[in-house]
Short mmCIF file of C-alpha atoms in Angstrom, two decimals:
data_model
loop_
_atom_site.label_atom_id
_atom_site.label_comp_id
_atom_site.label_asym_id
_atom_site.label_seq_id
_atom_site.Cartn_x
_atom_site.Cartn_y
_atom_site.Cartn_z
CA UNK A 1 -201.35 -63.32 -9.19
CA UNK A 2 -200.10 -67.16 -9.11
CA UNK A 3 -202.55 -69.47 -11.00
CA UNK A 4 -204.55 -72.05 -9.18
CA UNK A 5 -202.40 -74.87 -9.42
CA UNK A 6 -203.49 -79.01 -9.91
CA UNK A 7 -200.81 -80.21 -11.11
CA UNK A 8 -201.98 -83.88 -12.20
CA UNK A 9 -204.88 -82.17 -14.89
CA UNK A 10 -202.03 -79.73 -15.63
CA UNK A 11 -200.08 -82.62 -16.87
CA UNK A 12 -203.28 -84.25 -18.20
CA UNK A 13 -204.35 -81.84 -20.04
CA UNK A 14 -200.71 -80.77 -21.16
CA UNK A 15 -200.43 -84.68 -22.61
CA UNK A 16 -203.61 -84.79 -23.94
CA UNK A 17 -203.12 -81.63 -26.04
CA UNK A 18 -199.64 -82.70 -26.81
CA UNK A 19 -198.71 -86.02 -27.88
CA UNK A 20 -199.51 -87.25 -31.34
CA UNK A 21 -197.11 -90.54 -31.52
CA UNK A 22 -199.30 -92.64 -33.98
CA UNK A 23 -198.47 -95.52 -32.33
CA UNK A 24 -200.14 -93.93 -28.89
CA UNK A 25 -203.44 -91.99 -28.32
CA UNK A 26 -202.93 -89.26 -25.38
CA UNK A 27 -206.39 -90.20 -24.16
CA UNK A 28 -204.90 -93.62 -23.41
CA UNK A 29 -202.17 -92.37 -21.08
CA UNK A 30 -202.76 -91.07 -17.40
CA UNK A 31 -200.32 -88.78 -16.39
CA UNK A 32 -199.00 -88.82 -12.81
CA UNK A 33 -196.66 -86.55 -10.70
CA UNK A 34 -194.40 -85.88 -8.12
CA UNK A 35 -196.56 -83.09 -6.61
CA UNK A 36 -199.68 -83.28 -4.43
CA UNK A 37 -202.95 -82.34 -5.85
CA UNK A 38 -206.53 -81.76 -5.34
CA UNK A 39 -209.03 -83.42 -3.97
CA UNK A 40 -207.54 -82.63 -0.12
CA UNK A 41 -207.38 -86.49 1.58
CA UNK A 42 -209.72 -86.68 4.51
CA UNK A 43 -208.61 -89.90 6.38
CA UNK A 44 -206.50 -91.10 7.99
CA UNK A 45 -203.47 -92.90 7.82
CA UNK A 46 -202.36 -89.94 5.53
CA UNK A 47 -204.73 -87.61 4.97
CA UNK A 48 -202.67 -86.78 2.04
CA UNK A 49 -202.56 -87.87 -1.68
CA UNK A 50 -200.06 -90.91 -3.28
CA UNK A 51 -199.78 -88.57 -6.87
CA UNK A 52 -197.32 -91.97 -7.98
CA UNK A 53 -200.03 -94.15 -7.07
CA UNK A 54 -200.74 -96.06 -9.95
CA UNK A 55 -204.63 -96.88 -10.95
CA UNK A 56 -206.02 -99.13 -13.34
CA UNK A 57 -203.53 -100.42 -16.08
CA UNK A 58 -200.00 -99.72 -15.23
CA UNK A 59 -199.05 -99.97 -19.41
CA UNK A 60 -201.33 -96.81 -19.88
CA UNK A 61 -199.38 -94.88 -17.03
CA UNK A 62 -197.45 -91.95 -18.23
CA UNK A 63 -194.88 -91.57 -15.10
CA UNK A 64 -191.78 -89.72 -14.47
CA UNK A 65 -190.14 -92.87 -12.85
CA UNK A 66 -190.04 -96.43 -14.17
CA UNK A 67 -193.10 -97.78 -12.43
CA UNK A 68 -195.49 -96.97 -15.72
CA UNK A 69 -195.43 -98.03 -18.90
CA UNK A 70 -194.35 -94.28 -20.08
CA UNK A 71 -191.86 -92.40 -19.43
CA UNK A 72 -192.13 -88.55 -19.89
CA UNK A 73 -188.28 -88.75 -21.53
CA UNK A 74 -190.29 -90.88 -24.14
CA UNK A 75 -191.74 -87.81 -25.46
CA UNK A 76 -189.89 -84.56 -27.08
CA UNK A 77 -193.03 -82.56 -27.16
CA UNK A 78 -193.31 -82.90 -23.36
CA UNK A 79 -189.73 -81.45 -22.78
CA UNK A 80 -190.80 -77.91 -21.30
CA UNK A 81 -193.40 -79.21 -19.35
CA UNK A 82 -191.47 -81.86 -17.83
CA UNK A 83 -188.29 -80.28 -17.02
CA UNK A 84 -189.92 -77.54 -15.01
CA UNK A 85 -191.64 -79.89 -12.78
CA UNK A 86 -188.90 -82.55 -12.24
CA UNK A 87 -190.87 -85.35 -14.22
CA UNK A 88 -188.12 -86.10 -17.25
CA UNK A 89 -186.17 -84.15 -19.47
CA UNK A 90 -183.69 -83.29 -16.60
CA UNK A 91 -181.33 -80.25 -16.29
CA UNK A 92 -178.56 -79.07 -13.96
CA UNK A 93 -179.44 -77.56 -10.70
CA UNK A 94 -179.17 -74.21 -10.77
CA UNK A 95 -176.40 -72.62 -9.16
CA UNK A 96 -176.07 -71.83 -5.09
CA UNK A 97 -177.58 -68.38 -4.68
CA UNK A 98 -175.72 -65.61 -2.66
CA UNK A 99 -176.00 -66.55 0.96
CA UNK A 100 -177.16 -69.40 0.56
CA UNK A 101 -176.80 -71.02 4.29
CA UNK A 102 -178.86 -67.87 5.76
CA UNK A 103 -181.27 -67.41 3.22
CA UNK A 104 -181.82 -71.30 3.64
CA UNK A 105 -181.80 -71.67 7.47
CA UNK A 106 -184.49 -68.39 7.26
CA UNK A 107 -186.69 -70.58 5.04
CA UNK A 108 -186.19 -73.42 7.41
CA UNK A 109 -187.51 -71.57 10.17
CA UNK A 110 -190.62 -70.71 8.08
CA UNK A 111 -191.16 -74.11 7.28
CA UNK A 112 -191.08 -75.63 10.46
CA UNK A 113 -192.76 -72.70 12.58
CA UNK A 114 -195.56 -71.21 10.23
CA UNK A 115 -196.23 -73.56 7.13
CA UNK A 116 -195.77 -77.14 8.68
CA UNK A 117 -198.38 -75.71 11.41
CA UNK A 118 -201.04 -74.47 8.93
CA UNK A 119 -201.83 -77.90 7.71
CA UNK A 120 -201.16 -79.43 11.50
CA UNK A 121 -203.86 -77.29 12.65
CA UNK A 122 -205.98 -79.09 10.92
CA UNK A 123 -205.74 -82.71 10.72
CA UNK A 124 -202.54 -83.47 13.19
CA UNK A 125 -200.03 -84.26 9.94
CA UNK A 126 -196.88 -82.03 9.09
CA UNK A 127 -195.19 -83.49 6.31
CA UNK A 128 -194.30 -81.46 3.41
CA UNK A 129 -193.83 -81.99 -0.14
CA UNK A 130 -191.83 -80.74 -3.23
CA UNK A 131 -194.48 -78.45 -5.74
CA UNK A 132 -193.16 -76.54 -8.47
CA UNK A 133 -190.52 -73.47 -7.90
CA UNK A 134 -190.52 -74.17 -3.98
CA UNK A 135 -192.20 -76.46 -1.65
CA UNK A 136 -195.60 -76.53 0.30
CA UNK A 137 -197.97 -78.71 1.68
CA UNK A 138 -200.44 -81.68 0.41
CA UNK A 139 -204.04 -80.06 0.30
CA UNK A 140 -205.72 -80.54 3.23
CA UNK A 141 -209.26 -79.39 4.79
CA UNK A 142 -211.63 -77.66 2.06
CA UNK A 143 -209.05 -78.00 -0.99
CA UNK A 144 -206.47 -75.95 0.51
CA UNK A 145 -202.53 -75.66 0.17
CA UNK A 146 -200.02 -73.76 0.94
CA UNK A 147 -196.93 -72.85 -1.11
CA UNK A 148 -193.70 -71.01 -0.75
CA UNK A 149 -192.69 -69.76 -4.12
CA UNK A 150 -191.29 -66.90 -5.61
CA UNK A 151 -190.53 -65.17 -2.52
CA UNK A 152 -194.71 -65.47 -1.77
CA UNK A 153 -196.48 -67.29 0.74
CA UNK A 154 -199.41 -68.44 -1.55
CA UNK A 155 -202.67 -69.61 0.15
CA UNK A 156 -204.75 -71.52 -2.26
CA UNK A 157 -208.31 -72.16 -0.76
CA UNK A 158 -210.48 -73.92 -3.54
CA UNK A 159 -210.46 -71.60 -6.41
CA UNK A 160 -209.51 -68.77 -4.32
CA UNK A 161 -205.79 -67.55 -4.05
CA UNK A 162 -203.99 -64.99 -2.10
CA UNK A 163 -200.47 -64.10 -1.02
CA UNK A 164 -198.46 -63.09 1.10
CA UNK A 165 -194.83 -61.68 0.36
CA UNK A 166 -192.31 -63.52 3.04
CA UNK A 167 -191.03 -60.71 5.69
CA UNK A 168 -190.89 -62.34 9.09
CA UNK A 169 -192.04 -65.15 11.07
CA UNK A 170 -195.05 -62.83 12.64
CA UNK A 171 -196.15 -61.74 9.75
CA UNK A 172 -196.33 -65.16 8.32
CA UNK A 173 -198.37 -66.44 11.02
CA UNK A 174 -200.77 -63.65 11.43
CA UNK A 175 -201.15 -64.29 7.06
CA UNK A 176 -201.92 -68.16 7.51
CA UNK A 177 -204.01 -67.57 10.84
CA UNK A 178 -201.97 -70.05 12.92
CA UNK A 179 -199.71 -69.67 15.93
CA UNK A 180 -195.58 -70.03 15.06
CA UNK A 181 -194.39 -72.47 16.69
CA UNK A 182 -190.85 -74.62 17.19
CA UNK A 183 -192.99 -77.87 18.15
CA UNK A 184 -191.34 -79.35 14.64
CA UNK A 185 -188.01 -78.04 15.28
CA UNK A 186 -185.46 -80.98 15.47
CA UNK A 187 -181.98 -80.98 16.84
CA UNK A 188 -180.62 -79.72 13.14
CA UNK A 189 -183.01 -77.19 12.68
CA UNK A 190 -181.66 -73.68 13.68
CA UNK A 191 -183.54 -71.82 16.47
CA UNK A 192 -186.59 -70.17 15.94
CA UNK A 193 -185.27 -67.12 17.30
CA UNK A 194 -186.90 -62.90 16.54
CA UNK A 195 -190.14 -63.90 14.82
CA UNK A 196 -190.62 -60.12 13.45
CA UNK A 197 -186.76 -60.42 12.27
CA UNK A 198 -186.99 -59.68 7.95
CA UNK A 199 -186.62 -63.43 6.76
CA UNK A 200 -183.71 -63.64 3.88
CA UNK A 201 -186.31 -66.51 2.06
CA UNK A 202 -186.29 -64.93 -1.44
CA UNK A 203 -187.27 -66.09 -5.18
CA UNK A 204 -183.77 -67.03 -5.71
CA UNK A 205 -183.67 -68.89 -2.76
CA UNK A 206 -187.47 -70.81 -2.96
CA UNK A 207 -186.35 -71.34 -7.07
CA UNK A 208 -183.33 -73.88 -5.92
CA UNK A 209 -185.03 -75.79 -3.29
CA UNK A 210 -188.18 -76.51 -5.60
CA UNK A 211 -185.18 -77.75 -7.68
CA UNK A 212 -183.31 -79.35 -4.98
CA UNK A 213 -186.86 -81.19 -3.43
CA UNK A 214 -188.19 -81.86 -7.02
CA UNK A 215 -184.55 -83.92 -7.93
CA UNK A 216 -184.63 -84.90 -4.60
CA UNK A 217 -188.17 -86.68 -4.40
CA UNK A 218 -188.11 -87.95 -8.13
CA UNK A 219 -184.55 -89.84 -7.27
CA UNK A 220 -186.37 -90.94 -3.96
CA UNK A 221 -189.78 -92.25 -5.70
CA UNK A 222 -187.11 -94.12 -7.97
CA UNK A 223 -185.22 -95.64 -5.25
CA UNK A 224 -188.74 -97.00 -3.83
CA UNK A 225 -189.15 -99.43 -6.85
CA UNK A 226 -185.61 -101.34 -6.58
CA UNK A 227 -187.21 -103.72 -4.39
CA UNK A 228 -191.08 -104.87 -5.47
CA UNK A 229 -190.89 -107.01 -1.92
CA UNK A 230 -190.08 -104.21 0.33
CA UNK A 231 -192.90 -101.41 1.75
CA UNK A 232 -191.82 -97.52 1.68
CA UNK A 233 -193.23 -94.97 3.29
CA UNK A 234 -194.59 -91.34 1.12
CA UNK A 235 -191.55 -89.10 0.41
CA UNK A 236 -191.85 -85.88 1.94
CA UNK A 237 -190.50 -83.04 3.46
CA UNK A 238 -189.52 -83.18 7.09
CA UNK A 239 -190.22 -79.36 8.08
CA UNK A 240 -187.33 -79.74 11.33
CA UNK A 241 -184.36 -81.66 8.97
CA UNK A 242 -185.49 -79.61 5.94
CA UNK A 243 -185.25 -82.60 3.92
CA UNK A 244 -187.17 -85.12 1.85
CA UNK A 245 -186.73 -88.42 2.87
CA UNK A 246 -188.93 -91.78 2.87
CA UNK A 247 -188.51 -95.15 4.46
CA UNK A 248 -187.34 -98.52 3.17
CA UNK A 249 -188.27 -101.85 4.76
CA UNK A 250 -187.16 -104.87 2.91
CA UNK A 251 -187.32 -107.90 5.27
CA UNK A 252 -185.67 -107.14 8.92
CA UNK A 253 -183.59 -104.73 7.17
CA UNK A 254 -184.80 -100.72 7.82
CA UNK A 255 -183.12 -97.83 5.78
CA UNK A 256 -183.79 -93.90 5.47
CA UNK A 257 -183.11 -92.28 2.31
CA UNK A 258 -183.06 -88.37 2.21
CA UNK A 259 -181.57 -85.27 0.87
CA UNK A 260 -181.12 -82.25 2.95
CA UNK A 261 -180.04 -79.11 1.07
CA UNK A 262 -177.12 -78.56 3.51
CA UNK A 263 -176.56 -76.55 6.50
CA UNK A 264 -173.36 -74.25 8.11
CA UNK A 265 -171.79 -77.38 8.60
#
């Protein structure tokens, strides 16, 4: 069974037990990171957590980008940690897996039909964001999320889990309690097509897009701080492009940054 997951008191608790630099007392730093985590957001403009949002002194912030005064690359001991959730300590992307385009245009369609709609059913939002080993949405209504990792559709409700293996569209749905739908399909997404066809949406497949949106949305956070003057929108995950992407305004001049992880073109 997956563990309940909060990512920023995993990494709090991770530093805390972890670094012993003389010069630096873990209670002093505040870890954040790039995934959403608990308490669910219940207004508006979001209704979704800032985890890079720093609070209180910035020189205390332990921070995978260059906005605190750590930097998890600062620390050896937090190597591990860090790598597997795309907050220092960087490695290569794994490599394509087998099929890649299919088993990637099958966990498109999940994304924009079934898991995009859970959290739209209940507050109106659709975004969704990069979590460790796949992606998933921020928490929403009573402390709940939903992930698609490992081949699983994981329902975290509180501190109650439960999963789902991913077979088809249908099944899915009928899991998460919503409706598919192709109301978040875009003119790149593929069609929404048989929704009790097997879905190719594997471990393989979930383990290089966690990579790909956890590379993705730490080089995106990054690009947010070039300019102090301009305003940026959250990164997220668009569920009909399939990609994470935020907004740049600096002045009268607009620009989109994302990263899609490809298509049959």
């Amino acid at each position: 069974m997956p563990d309940i997951r909060d990512p920023k008191k995993e990494a709090q608790d991770f530093v805390n037990a972890n670094i012993s630099d003389s010069n630096i007392s873990s209670d002093s730093l505040t870890a954040y990171v790039l995934e959403p985590s608990p308490p669910a957001i219940q207004t508006e403009p979001l209704f979704a957590d800032l985890p890079l949002q720093i609070e209180g002194d910035v020189s205390n912030a332990l921070t995978p980008t260059s906005a605190g005064g750590h930097n998890y690359n600062d620390f050896p001991a937090l190597e591990e940690f860090a790598s597997a959730r795309w907050l220092g300590h960087l490695q290569p992307l794994p490599n394509l897996p087998d099929n890649w385009i299919n088993k990637m245009e099958d966990t498109h369609r999940l994304a924009f039909s079934v898991i995009s709609e859970a959290r739209k059913q209940n507050n109106g939002k659709f975004g969704l964001r990069f979590v460790m080993g796949g992606f998933g949405t921020p928490f929403y209504g009573s402390d709940t999320q939903v992930r698609v990792v490992d081949g699983l559709i994981i329902l975290q409700e509180g501190q109650k889990i439960k999963t789902e293996p991913v077979t088809t569209i249908k099944a899915a749905s009928d899991f998460l309690g919503v409706a598919p739908t192709d109301t978040q399909r875009e003119h790149d997404s593929p069609e929404l097509g048989d929704i009790e066809r097997h879905l190719l949406t594997d471990k393989e497949c979930n383990d290089f897009l966690g990579a790909w949106f956890g590379l993705s949305t730490l080089v995106l956070e990054e690009m947010k701080l070039l300019d102090s003057e301009a305003t940026t929108t959250p990164v997220q995950i668009w569920p009909g492009h399939f990609d994470a992407a935020t907004e740049i305004n600096a002045g009268k001049t607009r620009c989109t940054l994302g990263a899609s992880p490809g298509d049959e073109n």
